[in-house]
Coordinates of C-alpha atoms in Angstrom, one line a residue:
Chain A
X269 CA -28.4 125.8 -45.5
X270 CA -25.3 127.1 -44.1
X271 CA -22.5 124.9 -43.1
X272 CA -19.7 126.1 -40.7
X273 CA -16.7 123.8 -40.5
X274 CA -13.7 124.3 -38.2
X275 CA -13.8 128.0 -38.2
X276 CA -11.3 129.9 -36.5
X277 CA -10.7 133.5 -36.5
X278 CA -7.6 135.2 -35.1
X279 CA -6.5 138.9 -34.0
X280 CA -3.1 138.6 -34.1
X281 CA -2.2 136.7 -31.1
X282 CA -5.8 136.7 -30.2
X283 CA -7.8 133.5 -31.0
X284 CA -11.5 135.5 -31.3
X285 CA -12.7 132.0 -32.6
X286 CA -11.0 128.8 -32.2
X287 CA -12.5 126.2 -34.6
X288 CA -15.9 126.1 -34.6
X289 CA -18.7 123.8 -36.9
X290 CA -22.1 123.5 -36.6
X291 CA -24.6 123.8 -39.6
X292 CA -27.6 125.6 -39.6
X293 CA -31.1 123.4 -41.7
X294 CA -33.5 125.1 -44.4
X295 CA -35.8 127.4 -42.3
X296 CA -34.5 126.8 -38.8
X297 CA -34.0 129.7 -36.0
X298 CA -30.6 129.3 -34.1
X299 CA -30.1 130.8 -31.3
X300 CA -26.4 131.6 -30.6
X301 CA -25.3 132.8 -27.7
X302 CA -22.5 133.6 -25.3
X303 CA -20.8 136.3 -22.9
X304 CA -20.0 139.5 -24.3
X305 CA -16.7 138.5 -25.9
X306 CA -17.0 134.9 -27.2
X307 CA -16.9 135.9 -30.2
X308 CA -20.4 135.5 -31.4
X309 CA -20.2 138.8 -33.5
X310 CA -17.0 137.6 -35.0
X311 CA -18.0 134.5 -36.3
X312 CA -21.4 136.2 -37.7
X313 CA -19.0 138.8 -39.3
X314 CA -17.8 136.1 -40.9
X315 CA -20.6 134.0 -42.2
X316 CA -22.1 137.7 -43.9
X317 CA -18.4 138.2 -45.5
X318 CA -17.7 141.1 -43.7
X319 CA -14.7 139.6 -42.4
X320 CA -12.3 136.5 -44.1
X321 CA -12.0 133.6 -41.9
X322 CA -8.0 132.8 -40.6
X323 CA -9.1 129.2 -41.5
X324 CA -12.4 127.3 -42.2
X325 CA -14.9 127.4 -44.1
X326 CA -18.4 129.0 -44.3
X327 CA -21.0 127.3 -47.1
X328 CA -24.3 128.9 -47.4
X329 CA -26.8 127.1 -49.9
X330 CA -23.4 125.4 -51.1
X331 CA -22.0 128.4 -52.0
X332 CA -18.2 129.3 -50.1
X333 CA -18.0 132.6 -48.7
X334 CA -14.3 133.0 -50.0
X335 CA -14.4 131.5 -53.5
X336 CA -18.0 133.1 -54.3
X337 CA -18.8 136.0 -52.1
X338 CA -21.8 137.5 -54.4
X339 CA -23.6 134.2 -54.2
X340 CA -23.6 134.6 -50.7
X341 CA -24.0 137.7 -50.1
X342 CA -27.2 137.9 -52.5
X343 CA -28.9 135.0 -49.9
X344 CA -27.7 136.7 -46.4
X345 CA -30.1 139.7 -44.8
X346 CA -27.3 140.8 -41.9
X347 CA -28.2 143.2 -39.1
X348 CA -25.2 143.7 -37.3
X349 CA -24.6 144.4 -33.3
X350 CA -24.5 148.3 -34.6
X351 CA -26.9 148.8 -37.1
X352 CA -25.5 150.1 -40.3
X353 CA -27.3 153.7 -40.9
X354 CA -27.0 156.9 -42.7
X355 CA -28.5 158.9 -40.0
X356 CA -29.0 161.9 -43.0
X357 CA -31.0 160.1 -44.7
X358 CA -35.2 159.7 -44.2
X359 CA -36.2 155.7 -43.5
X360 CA -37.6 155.4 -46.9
X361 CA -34.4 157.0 -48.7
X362 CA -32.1 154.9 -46.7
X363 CA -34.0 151.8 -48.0
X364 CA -34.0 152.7 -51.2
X365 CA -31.0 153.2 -51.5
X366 CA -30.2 149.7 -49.2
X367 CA -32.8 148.4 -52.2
X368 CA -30.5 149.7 -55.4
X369 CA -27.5 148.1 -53.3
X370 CA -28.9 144.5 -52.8
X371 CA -30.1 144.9 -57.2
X372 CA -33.7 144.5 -56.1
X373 CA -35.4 145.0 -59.3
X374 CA -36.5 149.1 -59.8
X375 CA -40.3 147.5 -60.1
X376 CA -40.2 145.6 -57.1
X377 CA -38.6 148.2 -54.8
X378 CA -41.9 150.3 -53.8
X379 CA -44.2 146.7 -52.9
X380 CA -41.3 145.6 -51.1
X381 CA -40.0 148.7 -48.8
X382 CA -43.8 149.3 -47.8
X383 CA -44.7 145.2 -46.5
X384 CA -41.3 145.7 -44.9
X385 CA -42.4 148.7 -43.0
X386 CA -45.6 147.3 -42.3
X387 CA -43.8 144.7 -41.5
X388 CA -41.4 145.9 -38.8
X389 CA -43.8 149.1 -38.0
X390 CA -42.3 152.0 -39.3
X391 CA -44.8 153.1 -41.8
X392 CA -45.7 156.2 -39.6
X393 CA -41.7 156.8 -39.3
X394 CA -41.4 156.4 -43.2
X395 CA -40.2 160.1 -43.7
X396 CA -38.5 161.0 -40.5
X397 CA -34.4 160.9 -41.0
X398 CA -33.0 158.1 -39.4
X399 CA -30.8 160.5 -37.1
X400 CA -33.4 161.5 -35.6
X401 CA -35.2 158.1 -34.4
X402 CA -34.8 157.0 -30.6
X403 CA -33.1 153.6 -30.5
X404 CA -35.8 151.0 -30.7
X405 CA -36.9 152.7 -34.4
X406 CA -33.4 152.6 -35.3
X407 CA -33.0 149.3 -34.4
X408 CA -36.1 148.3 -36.8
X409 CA -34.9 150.3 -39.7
X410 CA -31.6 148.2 -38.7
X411 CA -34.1 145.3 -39.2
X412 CA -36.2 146.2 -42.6
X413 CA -32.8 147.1 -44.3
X414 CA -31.5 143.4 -43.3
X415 CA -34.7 142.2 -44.8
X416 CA -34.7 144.5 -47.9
X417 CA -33.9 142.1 -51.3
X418 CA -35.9 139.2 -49.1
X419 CA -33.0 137.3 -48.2
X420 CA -33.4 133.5 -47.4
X421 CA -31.0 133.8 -44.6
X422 CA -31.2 136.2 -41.8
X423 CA -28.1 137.0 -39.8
X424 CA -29.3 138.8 -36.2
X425 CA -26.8 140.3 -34.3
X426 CA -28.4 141.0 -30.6
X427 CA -31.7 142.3 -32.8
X428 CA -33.2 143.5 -29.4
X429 CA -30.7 145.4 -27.9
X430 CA -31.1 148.7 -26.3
X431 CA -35.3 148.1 -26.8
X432 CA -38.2 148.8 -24.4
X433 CA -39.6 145.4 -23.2
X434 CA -43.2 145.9 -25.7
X435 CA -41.0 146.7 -28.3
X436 CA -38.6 143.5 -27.6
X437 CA -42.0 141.2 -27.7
X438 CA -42.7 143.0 -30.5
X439 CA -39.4 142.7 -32.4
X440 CA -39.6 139.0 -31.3
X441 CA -43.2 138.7 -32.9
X442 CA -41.6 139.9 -36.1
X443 CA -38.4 137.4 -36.2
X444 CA -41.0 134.2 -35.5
X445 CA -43.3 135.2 -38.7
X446 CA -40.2 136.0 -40.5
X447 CA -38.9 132.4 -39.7
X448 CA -41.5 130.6 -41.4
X449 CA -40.0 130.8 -45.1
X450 CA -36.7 131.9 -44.0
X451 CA -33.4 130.6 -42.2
X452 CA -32.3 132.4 -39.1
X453 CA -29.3 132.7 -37.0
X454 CA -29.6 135.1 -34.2
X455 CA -27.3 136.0 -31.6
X456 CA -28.1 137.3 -27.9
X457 CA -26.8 137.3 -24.6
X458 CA -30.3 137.3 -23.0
X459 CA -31.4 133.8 -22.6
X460 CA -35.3 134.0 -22.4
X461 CA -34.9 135.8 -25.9
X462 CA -33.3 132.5 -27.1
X463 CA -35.3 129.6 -25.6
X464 CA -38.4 132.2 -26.6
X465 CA -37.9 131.8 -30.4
X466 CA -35.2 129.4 -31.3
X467 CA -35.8 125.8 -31.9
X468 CA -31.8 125.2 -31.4
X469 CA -29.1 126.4 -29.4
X470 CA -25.5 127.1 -30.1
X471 CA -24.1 128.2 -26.3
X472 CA -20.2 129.4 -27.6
X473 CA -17.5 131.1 -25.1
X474 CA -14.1 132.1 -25.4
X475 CA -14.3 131.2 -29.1
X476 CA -15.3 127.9 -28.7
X477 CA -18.6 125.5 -28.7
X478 CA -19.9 125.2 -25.2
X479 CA -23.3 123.5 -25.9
X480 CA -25.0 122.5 -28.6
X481 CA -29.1 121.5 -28.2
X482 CA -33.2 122.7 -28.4
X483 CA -33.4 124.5 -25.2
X484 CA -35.8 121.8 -23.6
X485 CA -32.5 119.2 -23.7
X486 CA -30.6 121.3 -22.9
X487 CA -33.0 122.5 -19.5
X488 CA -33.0 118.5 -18.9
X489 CA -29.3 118.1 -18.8
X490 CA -29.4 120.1 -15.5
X491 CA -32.3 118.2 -14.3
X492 CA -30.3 116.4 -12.3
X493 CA -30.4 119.5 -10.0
X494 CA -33.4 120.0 -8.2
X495 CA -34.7 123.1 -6.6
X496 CA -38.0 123.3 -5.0
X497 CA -39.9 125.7 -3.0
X498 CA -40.9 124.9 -0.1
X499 CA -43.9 126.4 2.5
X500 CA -44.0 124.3 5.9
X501 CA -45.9 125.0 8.9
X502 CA -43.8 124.4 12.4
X503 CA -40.9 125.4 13.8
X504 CA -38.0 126.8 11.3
X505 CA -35.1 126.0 13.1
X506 CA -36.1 122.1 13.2
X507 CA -37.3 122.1 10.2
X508 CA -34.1 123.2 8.7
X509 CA -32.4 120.6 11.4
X510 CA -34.7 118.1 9.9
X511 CA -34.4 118.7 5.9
X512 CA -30.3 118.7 6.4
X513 CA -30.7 114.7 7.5
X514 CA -32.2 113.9 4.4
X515 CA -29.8 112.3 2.0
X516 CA -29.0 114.7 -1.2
X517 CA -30.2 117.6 0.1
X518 CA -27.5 120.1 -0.6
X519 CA -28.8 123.8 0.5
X520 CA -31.3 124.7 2.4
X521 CA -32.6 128.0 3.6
X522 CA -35.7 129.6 5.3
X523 CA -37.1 132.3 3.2
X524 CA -39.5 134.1 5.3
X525 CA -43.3 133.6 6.5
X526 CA -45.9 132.3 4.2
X527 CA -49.3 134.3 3.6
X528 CA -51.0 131.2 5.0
X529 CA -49.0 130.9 8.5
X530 CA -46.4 128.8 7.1
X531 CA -42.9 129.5 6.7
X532 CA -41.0 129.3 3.3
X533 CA -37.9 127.6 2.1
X534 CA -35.4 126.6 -0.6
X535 CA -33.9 123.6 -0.7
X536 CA -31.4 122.5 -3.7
X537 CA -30.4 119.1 -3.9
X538 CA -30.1 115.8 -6.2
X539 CA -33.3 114.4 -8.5
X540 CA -33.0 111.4 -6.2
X541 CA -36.7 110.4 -4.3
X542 CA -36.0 113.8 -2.7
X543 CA -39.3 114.5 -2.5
X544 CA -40.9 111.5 -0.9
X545 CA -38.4 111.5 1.7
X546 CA -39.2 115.0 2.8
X547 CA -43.0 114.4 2.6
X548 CA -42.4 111.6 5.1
X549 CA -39.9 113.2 7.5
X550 CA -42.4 116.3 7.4
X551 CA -45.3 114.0 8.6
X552 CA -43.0 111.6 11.2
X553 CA -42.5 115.5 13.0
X554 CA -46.3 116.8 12.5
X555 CA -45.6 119.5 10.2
X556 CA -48.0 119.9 7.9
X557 CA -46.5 120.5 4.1
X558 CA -48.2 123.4 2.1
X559 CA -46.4 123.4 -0.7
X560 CA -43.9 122.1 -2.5
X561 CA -43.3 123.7 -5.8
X562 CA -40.4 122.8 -8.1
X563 CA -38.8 125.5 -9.5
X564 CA -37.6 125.3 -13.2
X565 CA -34.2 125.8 -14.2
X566 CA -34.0 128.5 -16.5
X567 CA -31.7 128.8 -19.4
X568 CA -29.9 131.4 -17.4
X569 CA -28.7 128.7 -15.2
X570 CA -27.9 126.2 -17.8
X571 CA -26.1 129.3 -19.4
X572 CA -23.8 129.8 -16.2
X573 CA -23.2 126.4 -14.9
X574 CA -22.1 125.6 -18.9
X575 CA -20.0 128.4 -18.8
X576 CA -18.4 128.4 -15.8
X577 CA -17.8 124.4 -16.8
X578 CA -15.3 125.3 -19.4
X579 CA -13.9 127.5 -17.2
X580 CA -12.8 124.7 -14.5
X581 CA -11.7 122.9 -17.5
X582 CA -9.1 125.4 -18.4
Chain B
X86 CA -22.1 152.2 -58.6
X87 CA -24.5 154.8 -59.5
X88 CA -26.4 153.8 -56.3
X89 CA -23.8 154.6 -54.4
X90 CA -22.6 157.6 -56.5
X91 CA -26.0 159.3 -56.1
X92 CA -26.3 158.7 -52.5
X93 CA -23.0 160.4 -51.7
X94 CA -23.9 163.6 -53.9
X95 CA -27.3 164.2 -51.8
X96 CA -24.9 163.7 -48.6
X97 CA -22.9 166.6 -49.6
X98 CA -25.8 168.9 -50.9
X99 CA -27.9 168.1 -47.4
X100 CA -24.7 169.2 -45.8
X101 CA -23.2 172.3 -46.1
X102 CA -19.8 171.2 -46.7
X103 CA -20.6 171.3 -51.3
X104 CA -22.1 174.8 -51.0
X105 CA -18.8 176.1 -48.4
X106 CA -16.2 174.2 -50.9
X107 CA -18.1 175.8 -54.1
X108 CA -18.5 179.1 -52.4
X109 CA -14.5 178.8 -51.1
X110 CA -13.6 178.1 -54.5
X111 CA -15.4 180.7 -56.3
X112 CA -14.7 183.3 -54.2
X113 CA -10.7 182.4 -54.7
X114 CA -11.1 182.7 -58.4
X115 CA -13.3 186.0 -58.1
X116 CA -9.9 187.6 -56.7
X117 CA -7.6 185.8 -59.2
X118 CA -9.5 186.8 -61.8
X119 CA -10.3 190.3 -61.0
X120 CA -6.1 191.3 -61.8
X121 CA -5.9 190.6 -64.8
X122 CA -8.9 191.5 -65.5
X123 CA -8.8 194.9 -64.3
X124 CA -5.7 195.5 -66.4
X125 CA -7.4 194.6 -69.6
X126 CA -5.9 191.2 -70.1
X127 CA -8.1 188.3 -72.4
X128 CA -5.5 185.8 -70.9
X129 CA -7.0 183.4 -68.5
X130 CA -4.3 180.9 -68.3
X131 CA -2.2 182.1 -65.6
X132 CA -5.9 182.1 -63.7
X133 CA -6.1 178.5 -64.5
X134 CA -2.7 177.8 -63.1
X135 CA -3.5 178.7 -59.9
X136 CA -7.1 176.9 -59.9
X137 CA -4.9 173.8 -60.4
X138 CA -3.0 175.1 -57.1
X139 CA -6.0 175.6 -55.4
X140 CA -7.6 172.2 -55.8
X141 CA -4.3 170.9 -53.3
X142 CA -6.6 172.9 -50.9
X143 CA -10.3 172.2 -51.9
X144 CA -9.9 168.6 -52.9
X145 CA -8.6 167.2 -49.1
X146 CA -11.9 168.5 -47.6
X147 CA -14.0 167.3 -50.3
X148 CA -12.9 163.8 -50.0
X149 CA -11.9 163.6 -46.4
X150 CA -15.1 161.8 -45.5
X151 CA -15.6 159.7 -48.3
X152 CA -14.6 156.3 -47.1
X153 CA -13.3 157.3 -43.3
X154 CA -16.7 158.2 -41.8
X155 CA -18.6 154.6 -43.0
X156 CA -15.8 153.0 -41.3
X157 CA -16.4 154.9 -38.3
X158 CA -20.3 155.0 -38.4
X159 CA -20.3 151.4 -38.6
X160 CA -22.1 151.8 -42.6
X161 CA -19.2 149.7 -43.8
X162 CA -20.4 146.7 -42.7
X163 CA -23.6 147.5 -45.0
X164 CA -21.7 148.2 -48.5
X165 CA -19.4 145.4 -48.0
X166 CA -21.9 142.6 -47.1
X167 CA -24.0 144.0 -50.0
X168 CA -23.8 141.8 -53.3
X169 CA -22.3 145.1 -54.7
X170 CA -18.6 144.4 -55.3
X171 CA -16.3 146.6 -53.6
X172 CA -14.2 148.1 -56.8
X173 CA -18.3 149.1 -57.8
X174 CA -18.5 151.0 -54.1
X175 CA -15.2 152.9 -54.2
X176 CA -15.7 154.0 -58.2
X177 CA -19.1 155.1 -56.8
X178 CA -17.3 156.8 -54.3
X179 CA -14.9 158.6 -56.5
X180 CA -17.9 159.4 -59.1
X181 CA -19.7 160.9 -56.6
X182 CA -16.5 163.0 -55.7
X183 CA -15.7 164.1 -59.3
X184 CA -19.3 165.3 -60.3
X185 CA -19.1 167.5 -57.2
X186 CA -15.9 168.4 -59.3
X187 CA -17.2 169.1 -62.4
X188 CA -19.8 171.3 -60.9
X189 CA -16.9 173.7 -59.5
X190 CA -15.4 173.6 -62.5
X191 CA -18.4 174.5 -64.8
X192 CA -18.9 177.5 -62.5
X193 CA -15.7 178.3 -62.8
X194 CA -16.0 178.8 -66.8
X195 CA -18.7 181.9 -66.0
X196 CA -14.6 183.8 -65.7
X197 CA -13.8 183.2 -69.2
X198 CA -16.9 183.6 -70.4
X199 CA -16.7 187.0 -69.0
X200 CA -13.5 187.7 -70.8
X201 CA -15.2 186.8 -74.4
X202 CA -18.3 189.0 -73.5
X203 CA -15.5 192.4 -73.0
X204 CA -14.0 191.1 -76.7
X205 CA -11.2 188.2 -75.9
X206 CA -11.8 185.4 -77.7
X207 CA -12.5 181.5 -76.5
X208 CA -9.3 180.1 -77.7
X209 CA -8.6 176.5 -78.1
X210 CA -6.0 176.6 -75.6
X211 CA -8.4 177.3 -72.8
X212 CA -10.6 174.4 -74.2
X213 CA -7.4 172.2 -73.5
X214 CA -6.4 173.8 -70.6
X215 CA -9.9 172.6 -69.2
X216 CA -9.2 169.0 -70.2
X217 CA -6.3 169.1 -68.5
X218 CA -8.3 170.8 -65.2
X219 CA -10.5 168.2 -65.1
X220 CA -7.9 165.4 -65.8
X221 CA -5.7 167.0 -62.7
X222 CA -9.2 167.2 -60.2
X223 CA -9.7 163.3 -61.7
X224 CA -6.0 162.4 -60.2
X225 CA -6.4 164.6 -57.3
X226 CA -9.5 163.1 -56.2
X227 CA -8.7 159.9 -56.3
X228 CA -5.4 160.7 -53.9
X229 CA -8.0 162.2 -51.4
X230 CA -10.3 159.0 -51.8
X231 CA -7.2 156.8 -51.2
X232 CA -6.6 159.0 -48.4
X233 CA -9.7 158.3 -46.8
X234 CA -9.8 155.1 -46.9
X235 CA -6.8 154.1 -44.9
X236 CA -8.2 155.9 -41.9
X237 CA -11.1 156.7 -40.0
X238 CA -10.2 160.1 -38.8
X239 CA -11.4 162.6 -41.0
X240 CA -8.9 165.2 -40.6
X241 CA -5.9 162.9 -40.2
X242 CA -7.6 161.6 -43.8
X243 CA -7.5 164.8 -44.8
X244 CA -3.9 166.3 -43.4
X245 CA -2.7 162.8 -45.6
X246 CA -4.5 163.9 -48.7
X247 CA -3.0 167.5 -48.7
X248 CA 0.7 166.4 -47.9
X249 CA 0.5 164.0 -50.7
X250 CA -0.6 166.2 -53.1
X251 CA 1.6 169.4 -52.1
X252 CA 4.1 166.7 -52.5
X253 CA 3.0 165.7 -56.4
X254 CA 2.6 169.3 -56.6
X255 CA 5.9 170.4 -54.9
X256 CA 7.6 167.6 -56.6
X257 CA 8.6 169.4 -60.0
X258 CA 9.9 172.4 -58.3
X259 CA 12.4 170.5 -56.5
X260 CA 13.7 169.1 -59.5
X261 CA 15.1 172.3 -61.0
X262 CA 17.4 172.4 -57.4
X263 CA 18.6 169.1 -57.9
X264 CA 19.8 167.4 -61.4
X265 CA 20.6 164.3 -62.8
X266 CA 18.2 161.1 -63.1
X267 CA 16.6 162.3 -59.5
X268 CA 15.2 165.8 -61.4
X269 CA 14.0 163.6 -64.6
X270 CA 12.2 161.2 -62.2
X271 CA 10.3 164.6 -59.9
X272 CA 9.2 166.0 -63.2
X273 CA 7.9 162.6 -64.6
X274 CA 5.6 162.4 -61.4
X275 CA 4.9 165.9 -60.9
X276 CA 1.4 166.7 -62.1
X277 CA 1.9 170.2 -62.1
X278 CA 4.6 169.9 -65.1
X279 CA 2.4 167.8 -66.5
X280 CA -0.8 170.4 -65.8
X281 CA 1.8 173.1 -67.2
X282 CA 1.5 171.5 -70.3
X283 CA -2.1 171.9 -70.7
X284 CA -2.1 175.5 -69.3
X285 CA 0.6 176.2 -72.1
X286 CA -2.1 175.4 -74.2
X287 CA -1.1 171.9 -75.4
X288 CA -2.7 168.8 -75.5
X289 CA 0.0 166.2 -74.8
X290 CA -1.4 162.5 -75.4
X291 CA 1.3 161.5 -72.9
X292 CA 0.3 164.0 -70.2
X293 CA -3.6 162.4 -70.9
X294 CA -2.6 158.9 -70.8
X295 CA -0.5 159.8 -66.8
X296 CA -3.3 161.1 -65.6
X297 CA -5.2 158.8 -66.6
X298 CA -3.3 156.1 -65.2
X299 CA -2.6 157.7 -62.4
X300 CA -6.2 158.2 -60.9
X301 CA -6.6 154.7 -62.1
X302 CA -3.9 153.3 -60.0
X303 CA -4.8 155.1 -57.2
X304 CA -8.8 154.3 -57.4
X305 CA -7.0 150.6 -57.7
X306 CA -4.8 151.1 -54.2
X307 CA -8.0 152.1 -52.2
X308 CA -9.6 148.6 -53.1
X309 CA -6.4 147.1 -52.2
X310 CA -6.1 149.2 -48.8
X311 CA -9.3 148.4 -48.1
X312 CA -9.7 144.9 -48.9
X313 CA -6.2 144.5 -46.8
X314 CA -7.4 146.0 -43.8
X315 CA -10.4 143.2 -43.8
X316 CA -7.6 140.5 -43.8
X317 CA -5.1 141.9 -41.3
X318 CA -7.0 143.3 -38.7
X319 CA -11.0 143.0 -39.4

């Protein structure tokens, strides 16, 4: 559905996006993400048309952003990071009007503007002016006006920004039932947004493509890492003696008492029959072991440690 | 195009910036009028001159916004990922502008009108000389649109609009102090000397055809400006 081949975009001297691909199927939800900075608003800027690309090019539905703009345009529903409003104007003016911009046929308009209300819950807001909405109602009306002419594409730019958590699971509701007819690219900087409704991940930084996976492959490609929790009864300063003999074992640290008389700990190190051997050098020194309670690593970590990888490369 | 046209006029009449530039404007021609007037004069021409003088004034603060504050508010990004073309959104733009225009300018015939109710009579001259008033707002507007779009500070948009046109304005009554080619090339793009011919109470085809052209080529430069901007800096 939309194909992105060796993209780059530059300010000047600044490289904002130094030649990126990756394609996007028929109805799937990417999740693209980065640091403030990499240049994830830049290239979306681009895909919509807003901006022209220094070189590359952007296909959507086979149609080139530069040599037929309308095409593309007609099939992309963009929110971007700011939402585009007229902040004089009530929600159901401002969509109209959005409507009659995006040629949605003067018939359809009125079915159209109230499922999208529905949709995104603004029906009770439908005649308040847009100025004077508090940020999360904004951000929706940011949301139905990207949806208004039913776009098969839908270009997010951080759609949950500045939102109350109920309204971010809310907003979040609203992109997975939109993503069952429609393509979806959206960009964020929070991770458990992205690994909460995207089936793929783009991870980009400094301009370029860090990562590219489903979050689950990409969780497994730091499995390597393990990092358990640990609750022991005995003595902590053996213990801690103890766990630093066992091979791989890379951190540990006592974490305070345990509700059950125990004492807690962390221990980092390699996916390597770490677990066995502590079970058996906890029994060899009588101290019984509670729990042992791997902890996942979350996307944020993934995030970092892919991150901070390109920067040692550099 | 209309879309956008109609959306800018309820802009300006939810603000109060249409009814303070109509209000400015009529109230300026109330005290133009009211001299000759008093003295018993049917001739509204010289009244009409200065209208034309006025609009160097009104014009800058009608269109200062037009273009400059959706770059600022971020809007832009709306009109130009739309499937609406861009030329479409700026001749929108000006539309919008020029109606406001036309309104002022329709109020503004309630003067002569008064002058045929004491006995003057509505002359074909005047008739002309309003072509050529609404020709001149057409070419002024479209300077002030220009203007707007190649910032997004209002009043720096609108400082640009009002130097340019005192300039076009200005521009055929430096000619008479200097002479040669220099003088024949400040009258050929003076509008005034052009409007002059109108408020003389003559229809030049030529004097249609610049302005014309002119509001034309300047509606053509914003959606050049703007389309530049997008390339060079984004």
């Amino acid at each position: 559905m939309i194909e992105i081949q060796n993209l780059t975009k530059k300010y000047g001297q600044v490289v904002a996006v130094n030649n990126i691909s990756f394609s996007v199927r028929k109805g799937e939800i990417l999740g693209f993400l980065g640091p403030n900075g990499a240049g994830k608003s830049t290239t979306m800027n681009i895909i919509t048309g807003y901006l022209p690309s220094t070189s590359g090019t952007v296909t959507v539905d086979g149609y080139d952003i530069l040599t037929h703009p309308d095409e593309v345009k007609k099939r992309i529903g963009y929110l971007p990071e700011a939402p585009p409003l007229y902040r004089d104007m009530t929600v159901t003016e401002f969509l109209k009007f959005v409507s009659n911009l995006k040629n949605v046929p003067r018939k359809k308009q009125k079915g159209q503007m109230a499922d999208i209300m529905e949709l995104v819950g603004l029906t009770d807001h439908r005649k308040r002016l847009v100025g004077n909405l508090s940020k999360g109602y904004r951000q929706r009306v940011g949301l139905a006006q990207a949806l208004i002419g039913n776009p098969e594409v839908l270009i997010l730019d951080e759609p949950t920004v500045g939102l109350d958590p109920k309204q971010i699971i809310e907003i979040r509701r609203v992109i997975k039932a939109l993503s069952q007819e429609r393509t979806i690219i959206l960009s964020s900087h929070i991770l458990p947004e992205v690994s909460a409704i995207c089936e793929r991940i783009v991870i980009i930084n400094k301009g370029e493509i860090a990562a590219e996976d489903t979050p689950e492959r990409l969780s497994r490609g730091v499995d390597q890492v393990l990092k358990l929790n640990l609750t022991i009864k005995g003595p902590v300063k053996e213990i801690v003696a103890a766990i630093k003999k066992i091979d791989g074992v890379t951190y540990i640290q006592s974490s305070g008492a345990a509700p059950d008389g125990g004492n807690k700990f962390i221990l980092e190190g390699v996916n390597d029959g770490i677990k066995e051997k502590l079970f058996f050098a906890m029994a060899e020194n009588g101290w019984p072991l509670t729990e042992m309670k791997p902890s996942v690593m979350t996307l944020e970590d993934i995030f970092i440690s892919v991150v901070t990888k390109g920067q040692e490369v550099r | 195009m209309f879309t956008v046209a109609k959306k800018e006029i309820s802009t300006y009449f939810k603000s109060p910036i249409a009814y303070v530039l109509i209000g400015l404007f009529m109230l300026m021609i109330s005290v133009l009028f009211y001299t000759p007037f008093s003295l018993g004069s049917g001739d509204f021409m010289p009244v009409m001159d200065s209208m034309g003088f006025f609009l160097i004034f009104l014009v800058p603060i009608l269109t200062m916004r037009i273009l400059a504050e959706d770059r600022k508010n971020g809007t832009e990004v709306l009109l130009l990922t739309s499937p609406t073309s861009l030329t479409k959104i700026v001749v929108g733009k000006f539309l919008a502008m020029y109606f406001i225009f036309i309104i002022i300018t329709i109020l503004s015939l309630i003067y002569p009108l008064i002058m045929v109710a004491y006995g003057a009579v509505f002359t074909v001259q005047l008739a002309g000389a309003y072509i050529g008033f609404l020709l001149l707002g057409a070419a002024f507007i479209s300077v002030g649109v220009f203007a707007s779009a190649i910032t997004e500070n209002q009043i720096i948009s609108a400082i640009i609009s009002f130097v340019a046109l005192l300039a076009f304005w200005l521009a055929g009554t430096f000619s008479t102090q200097v002479g040669g080619d220099i003088a024949k090339f400040l009258n050929w793009i003076s509008l005034t000397a052009r409007y002059d011919v109108f408020t003389r109470g003559l229809l030049g085809l030529p004097e249609i055809a610049y302005f014309v052209f002119f509001t034309i080529l300047f509606i053509f430069l914003t959606v050049r400006v703007i389309e530049r901007r997008r390339w060079i800096q984004g």
